[in-house]
PDB file of C-alpha atoms in Angstrom:
ATOM      1  CA  UNK A   1      77.929  93.637 106.577  1.00 93.00           C
ATOM      2  CA  UNK A   2      79.122  96.773 104.792  1.00 95.00           C
ATOM      3  CA  UNK A   3      82.387  98.636 104.467  1.00 96.00           C
ATOM      4  CA  UNK A   4      81.748 102.344 104.961  1.00 95.00           C
ATOM      5  CA  UNK A   5      84.434 104.609 103.502  1.00 96.00           C
ATOM      6  CA  UNK A   6      85.060 108.275 104.131  1.00 94.00           C
ATOM      7  CA  UNK A   7      87.753 110.878 103.633  1.00 94.00           C
ATOM      8  CA  UNK A   8      88.259 111.313  99.901  1.00 93.00           C
ATOM      9  CA  UNK A   9      88.294 114.660  98.174  1.00 97.00           C
ATOM     10  CA  UNK A  10      90.251 117.163  96.166  1.00 97.00           C
ATOM     11  CA  UNK A  11      93.708 118.254  97.277  1.00 98.00           C
ATOM     12  CA  UNK A  12      96.673 120.049  95.724  1.00 98.00           C
ATOM     13  CA  UNK A  13      99.879 118.202  94.975  1.00 98.00           C
ATOM     14  CA  UNK A  14     101.959 117.860  98.110  1.00 98.00           C
ATOM     15  CA  UNK A  15      98.907 117.836 100.316  1.00 98.00           C
ATOM     16  CA  UNK A  16      97.469 115.131 102.559  1.00 98.00           C
ATOM     17  CA  UNK A  17      94.279 113.153 102.960  1.00 98.00           C
ATOM     18  CA  UNK A  18      93.197 110.479 105.388  1.00 98.00           C
ATOM     19  CA  UNK A  19      90.810 107.712 104.325  1.00 98.00           C
ATOM     20  CA  UNK A  20      88.797 105.668 106.786  1.00 98.00           C
ATOM     21  CA  UNK A  21      86.883 102.428 106.321  1.00 97.00           C
ATOM     22  CA  UNK A  22      84.722 100.878 108.972  1.00 96.00           C
ATOM     23  CA  UNK A  23      83.156  97.415 108.936  1.00 95.00           C
ATOM     24  CA  UNK A  24      79.519  97.736 109.922  1.00 93.00           C
ATOM     25  CA  UNK A  25      77.596  94.718 111.128  1.00 90.00           C
ATOM     26  CA  UNK A  26      78.177  91.839 113.475  1.00 89.00           C
ATOM     27  CA  UNK A  27      81.392  89.944 112.822  1.00 90.00           C
ATOM     28  CA  UNK A  28      83.863  87.807 114.746  1.00 88.00           C
ATOM     29  CA  UNK A  29      86.860  89.762 113.445  1.00 90.00           C
ATOM     30  CA  UNK A  30      88.340  91.414 110.396  1.00 91.00           C
ATOM     31  CA  UNK A  31      91.395  89.680 109.001  1.00 94.00           C
ATOM     32  CA  UNK A  32      93.486  91.353 106.293  1.00 96.00           C
ATOM     33  CA  UNK A  33      92.243  94.838 105.431  1.00 97.00           C
ATOM     34  CA  UNK A  34      93.515  96.883 102.571  1.00 97.00           C
ATOM     35  CA  UNK A  35      93.126  99.757 100.149  1.00 98.00           C
ATOM     36  CA  UNK A  36      93.032  99.434  96.397  1.00 98.00           C
ATOM     37  CA  UNK A  37      92.741 102.130  93.774  1.00 98.00           C
ATOM     38  CA  UNK A  38      91.572 102.368  90.216  1.00 98.00           C
ATOM     39  CA  UNK A  39      92.436 105.231  87.890  1.00 96.00           C
ATOM     40  CA  UNK A  40      90.525 105.843  84.660  1.00 92.00           C
ATOM     41  CA  UNK A  41      91.545 103.333  82.020  1.00 94.00           C
ATOM     42  CA  UNK A  42      93.704 101.342  84.419  1.00 96.00           C
ATOM     43  CA  UNK A  43      93.289  98.135  86.361  1.00 97.00           C
ATOM     44  CA  UNK A  44      92.552  98.155  90.048  1.00 97.00           C
ATOM     45  CA  UNK A  45      95.764  97.865  92.059  1.00 97.00           C
ATOM     46  CA  UNK A  46      96.621  97.137  95.646  1.00 98.00           C
ATOM     47  CA  UNK A  47      97.878 100.239  97.441  1.00 98.00           C
ATOM     48  CA  UNK A  48      98.438  98.914 100.951  1.00 98.00           C
ATOM     49  CA  UNK A  49      97.308  96.092 103.216  1.00 98.00           C
ATOM     50  CA  UNK A  50      97.509  95.301 106.912  1.00 98.00           C
ATOM     51  CA  UNK A  51      96.954  92.097 108.839  1.00 96.00           C
ATOM     52  CA  UNK A  52      95.128  91.858 112.129  1.00 94.00           C
ATOM     53  CA  UNK A  53      98.549  91.619 113.785  1.00 94.00           C
ATOM     54  CA  UNK A  54      99.733  94.861 112.213  1.00 95.00           C
ATOM     55  CA  UNK A  55     102.014  93.602 109.438  1.00 97.00           C
ATOM     56  CA  UNK A  56     101.868  95.934 106.451  1.00 98.00           C
ATOM     57  CA  UNK A  57     102.548  95.827 102.742  1.00 97.00           C
ATOM     58  CA  UNK A  58     102.716  98.735 100.286  1.00 98.00           C
ATOM     59  CA  UNK A  59     102.992  99.115  96.566  1.00 98.00           C
ATOM     60  CA  UNK A  60     106.336 100.653  95.629  1.00 98.00           C
ATOM     61  CA  UNK A  61     104.910 103.952  94.368  1.00 97.00           C
ATOM     62  CA  UNK A  62     103.462 104.930  97.752  1.00 98.00           C
ATOM     63  CA  UNK A  63     106.198 103.712 100.111  1.00 98.00           C
ATOM     64  CA  UNK A  64     107.362 106.510 102.371  1.00 97.00           C
ATOM     65  CA  UNK A  65     104.291 108.624 101.592  1.00 98.00           C
ATOM     66  CA  UNK A  66     101.279 106.516 102.649  1.00 98.00           C
ATOM     67  CA  UNK A  67     100.702 104.793 105.975  1.00 98.00           C
ATOM     68  CA  UNK A  68      98.074 102.136 106.597  1.00 98.00           C
ATOM     69  CA  UNK A  69      96.844 101.491 110.122  1.00 98.00           C
ATOM     70  CA  UNK A  70      93.884  99.874 111.841  1.00 97.00           C
ATOM     71  CA  UNK A  71      91.877  99.872 115.033  1.00 96.00           C
ATOM     72  CA  UNK A  72      90.859  96.285 115.682  1.00 94.00           C
ATOM     73  CA  UNK A  73      88.396  97.273 118.419  1.00 93.00           C
ATOM     74  CA  UNK A  74      86.536  99.423 115.925  1.00 94.00           C
ATOM     75  CA  UNK A  75      87.093  97.133 112.900  1.00 94.00           C
ATOM     76  CA  UNK A  76      88.375 100.207 111.071  1.00 96.00           C
ATOM     77  CA  UNK A  77      91.270 100.674 108.685  1.00 97.00           C
ATOM     78  CA  UNK A  78      92.893 104.007 107.806  1.00 98.00           C
ATOM     79  CA  UNK A  79      95.100 105.235 105.018  1.00 98.00           C
ATOM     80  CA  UNK A  80      97.111 108.371 105.728  1.00 98.00           C
ATOM     81  CA  UNK A  81      98.259 109.823 102.407  1.00 98.00           C
ATOM     82  CA  UNK A  82     100.989 112.469 102.464  1.00 98.00           C
ATOM     83  CA  UNK A  83     102.949 114.179  99.711  1.00 98.00           C
ATOM     84  CA  UNK A  84     100.182 113.404  97.290  1.00 98.00           C
ATOM     85  CA  UNK A  85     100.941 113.470  93.560  1.00 98.00           C
ATOM     86  CA  UNK A  86      98.616 113.876  90.582  1.00 97.00           C
ATOM     87  CA  UNK A  87      99.284 110.248  89.674  1.00 97.00           C
ATOM     88  CA  UNK A  88      97.640 109.245  92.971  1.00 98.00           C
ATOM     89  CA  UNK A  89      94.304 110.405  91.516  1.00 98.00           C
ATOM     90  CA  UNK A  90      91.911 107.460  91.491  1.00 98.00           C
ATOM     91  CA  UNK A  91      88.900 105.909  93.136  1.00 98.00           C
ATOM     92  CA  UNK A  92      90.107 104.245  96.314  1.00 98.00           C
ATOM     93  CA  UNK A  93      88.394 101.071  97.508  1.00 98.00           C
ATOM     94  CA  UNK A  94      88.514  99.480 100.902  1.00 98.00           C
ATOM     95  CA  UNK A  95      88.733  95.683 101.075  1.00 97.00           C
ATOM     96  CA  UNK A  96      88.377  93.381 104.089  1.00 97.00           C
ATOM     97  CA  UNK A  97      88.405  89.710 104.808  1.00 95.00           C
ATOM     98  CA  UNK A  98      85.791  89.127 107.475  1.00 93.00           C
ATOM     99  CA  UNK A  99      85.331  86.117 109.700  1.00 92.00           C
ATOM    100  CA  UNK A 100      81.908  85.336 111.114  1.00 91.00           C
ATOM    101  CA  UNK A 101      82.752  82.008 112.786  1.00 90.00           C
ATOM    102  CA  UNK A 102      85.418  79.290 112.522  1.00 89.00           C
ATOM    103  CA  UNK A 103      83.394  77.934 109.587  1.00 92.00           C
ATOM    104  CA  UNK A 104      82.404  81.091 107.723  1.00 91.00           C
ATOM    105  CA  UNK A 105      84.446  83.914 106.238  1.00 91.00           C
ATOM    106  CA  UNK A 106      83.898  86.268 103.372  1.00 94.00           C
ATOM    107  CA  UNK A 107      85.433  89.197 101.533  1.00 95.00           C
ATOM    108  CA  UNK A 108      83.874  92.642 101.151  1.00 96.00           C
ATOM    109  CA  UNK A 109      84.519  95.832  99.187  1.00 97.00           C
ATOM    110  CA  UNK A 110      83.657  99.412 100.010  1.00 96.00           C
ATOM    111  CA  UNK A 111      81.750 101.635  97.649  1.00 95.00           C
ATOM    112  CA  UNK A 112      84.822 103.620  96.654  1.00 96.00           C
ATOM    113  CA  UNK A 113      85.874 107.165  97.415  1.00 97.00           C
ATOM    114  CA  UNK A 114      87.305 109.606  94.895  1.00 97.00           C
ATOM    115  CA  UNK A 115      90.729 111.111  95.518  1.00 98.00           C
ATOM    116  CA  UNK A 116      91.763 113.863  93.117  1.00 98.00           C
ATOM    117  CA  UNK A 117      95.177 115.513  93.299  1.00 98.00           C
ATOM    118  CA  UNK A 118      95.600 118.690  91.295  1.00 97.00           C
ATOM    119  CA  UNK A 119      98.954 119.853  89.975  1.00 93.00           C
TER     120      UNK A 119
END
Protein backbone atom coordinates (compact mmCIF):
# COMPACT_ATOMS: atom_id res chain seq x y z
CA UNK A 1 0.00 0.00 0.00
CA UNK A 2 1.21 3.47 -0.86
CA UNK A 3 -0.15 6.98 -0.53
CA UNK A 4 0.38 8.84 -3.79
CA UNK A 5 0.30 12.62 -3.48
CA UNK A 6 0.00 15.26 -6.17
CA UNK A 7 -0.81 18.93 -6.57
CA UNK A 8 1.93 20.87 -4.85
CA UNK A 9 3.79 23.74 -6.45
CA UNK A 10 4.64 27.41 -6.40
CA UNK A 11 1.90 30.00 -6.09
CA UNK A 12 1.68 33.69 -5.25
CA UNK A 13 0.14 34.86 -2.00
CA UNK A 14 -3.64 34.89 -2.29
CA UNK A 15 -3.62 32.06 -4.78
CA UNK A 16 -4.99 28.53 -4.57
CA UNK A 17 -3.73 24.97 -4.83
CA UNK A 18 -5.43 21.61 -4.55
CA UNK A 19 -3.61 18.60 -3.13
CA UNK A 20 -4.70 15.03 -3.77
CA UNK A 21 -3.69 11.81 -2.07
CA UNK A 22 -4.79 8.39 -3.25
CA UNK A 23 -4.37 5.09 -1.44
CA UNK A 24 -2.99 2.56 -3.88
CA UNK A 25 -3.26 -1.15 -3.15
CA UNK A 26 -5.92 -3.52 -1.89
CA UNK A 27 -7.55 -2.41 1.34
CA UNK A 28 -10.84 -2.87 3.16
CA UNK A 29 -11.26 0.85 3.76
CA UNK A 30 -9.45 4.01 4.74
CA UNK A 31 -10.36 5.38 8.15
CA UNK A 32 -9.18 8.83 9.21
CA UNK A 33 -7.25 10.62 6.47
CA UNK A 34 -5.39 13.83 6.96
CA UNK A 35 -2.82 16.35 5.84
CA UNK A 36 0.20 17.42 7.85
CA UNK A 37 2.86 19.96 6.99
CA UNK A 38 6.42 20.62 8.00
CA UNK A 39 8.18 23.91 7.42
CA UNK A 40 11.98 24.20 7.63
CA UNK A 41 13.12 24.17 11.24
CA UNK A 42 9.65 23.41 12.56
CA UNK A 43 7.86 20.32 13.78
CA UNK A 44 5.35 18.52 11.62
CA UNK A 45 1.83 19.73 12.40
CA UNK A 46 -1.65 18.54 11.60
CA UNK A 47 -3.35 20.77 9.05
CA UNK A 48 -6.68 19.00 8.59
CA UNK A 49 -8.24 15.58 9.04
CA UNK A 50 -11.43 13.88 7.93
CA UNK A 51 -13.13 10.69 9.09
CA UNK A 52 -14.73 8.16 6.79
CA UNK A 53 -18.08 9.66 7.79
CA UNK A 54 -17.02 13.15 6.74
CA UNK A 55 -16.32 14.81 10.09
CA UNK A 56 -13.51 17.33 9.74
CA UNK A 57 -10.96 19.02 11.95
CA UNK A 58 -8.67 21.95 11.08
CA UNK A 59 -5.80 23.71 12.73
CA UNK A 60 -6.79 27.27 13.63
CA UNK A 61 -4.44 28.95 11.15
CA UNK A 62 -6.16 27.44 8.11
CA UNK A 63 -9.80 27.59 9.17
CA UNK A 64 -11.89 29.40 6.57
CA UNK A 65 -9.15 29.06 3.93
CA UNK A 66 -8.55 25.31 3.53
CA UNK A 67 -11.12 22.59 2.91
CA UNK A 68 -10.49 18.87 3.31
CA UNK A 69 -12.69 16.37 1.50
CA UNK A 70 -12.57 12.75 0.45
CA UNK A 71 -13.96 10.28 -2.04
CA UNK A 72 -14.41 6.99 -0.21
CA UNK A 73 -15.02 5.06 -3.42
CA UNK A 74 -11.61 6.14 -4.68
CA UNK A 75 -9.86 6.08 -1.28
CA UNK A 76 -8.68 9.60 -2.05
CA UNK A 77 -8.41 12.68 0.14
CA UNK A 78 -8.16 16.26 -1.11
CA UNK A 79 -7.02 19.53 0.38
CA UNK A 80 -8.30 22.69 -1.30
CA UNK A 81 -6.11 25.58 -0.21
CA UNK A 82 -7.35 29.11 -0.89
CA UNK A 83 -6.05 32.53 0.11
CA UNK A 84 -2.60 31.05 0.55
CA UNK A 85 -0.07 32.92 2.65
CA UNK A 86 3.73 32.75 2.69
CA UNK A 87 3.52 31.10 6.12
CA UNK A 88 1.71 28.16 4.48
CA UNK A 89 4.98 27.26 2.75
CA UNK A 90 5.96 23.74 3.79
CA UNK A 91 6.17 20.15 2.70
CA UNK A 92 2.68 18.70 2.95
CA UNK A 93 2.27 15.04 3.89
CA UNK A 94 -0.78 12.86 3.50
CA UNK A 95 -1.61 10.42 6.31
CA UNK A 96 -4.13 7.61 6.37
CA UNK A 97 -5.28 4.93 8.73
CA UNK A 98 -5.96 1.87 6.61
CA UNK A 99 -7.91 -1.23 7.55
CA UNK A 100 -7.18 -4.51 5.79
CA UNK A 101 -9.50 -6.74 7.84
CA UNK A 102 -11.23 -6.70 11.22
CA UNK A 103 -7.92 -7.88 12.69
CA UNK A 104 -5.39 -5.79 10.79
CA UNK A 105 -4.98 -2.03 10.41
CA UNK A 106 -2.01 0.19 9.81
CA UNK A 107 -0.99 3.81 9.28
CA UNK A 108 0.72 5.19 6.19
CA UNK A 109 2.38 8.42 5.09
CA UNK A 110 2.77 9.93 1.66
CA UNK A 111 6.10 11.00 0.27
CA UNK A 112 5.39 14.68 0.75
CA UNK A 113 4.71 17.45 -1.74
CA UNK A 114 6.25 20.92 -1.61
CA UNK A 115 3.97 23.94 -1.39
CA UNK A 116 5.70 27.30 -1.78
CA UNK A 117 3.81 30.57 -1.45
CA UNK A 118 5.65 33.68 -2.61
CA UNK A 119 4.90 37.12 -1.24
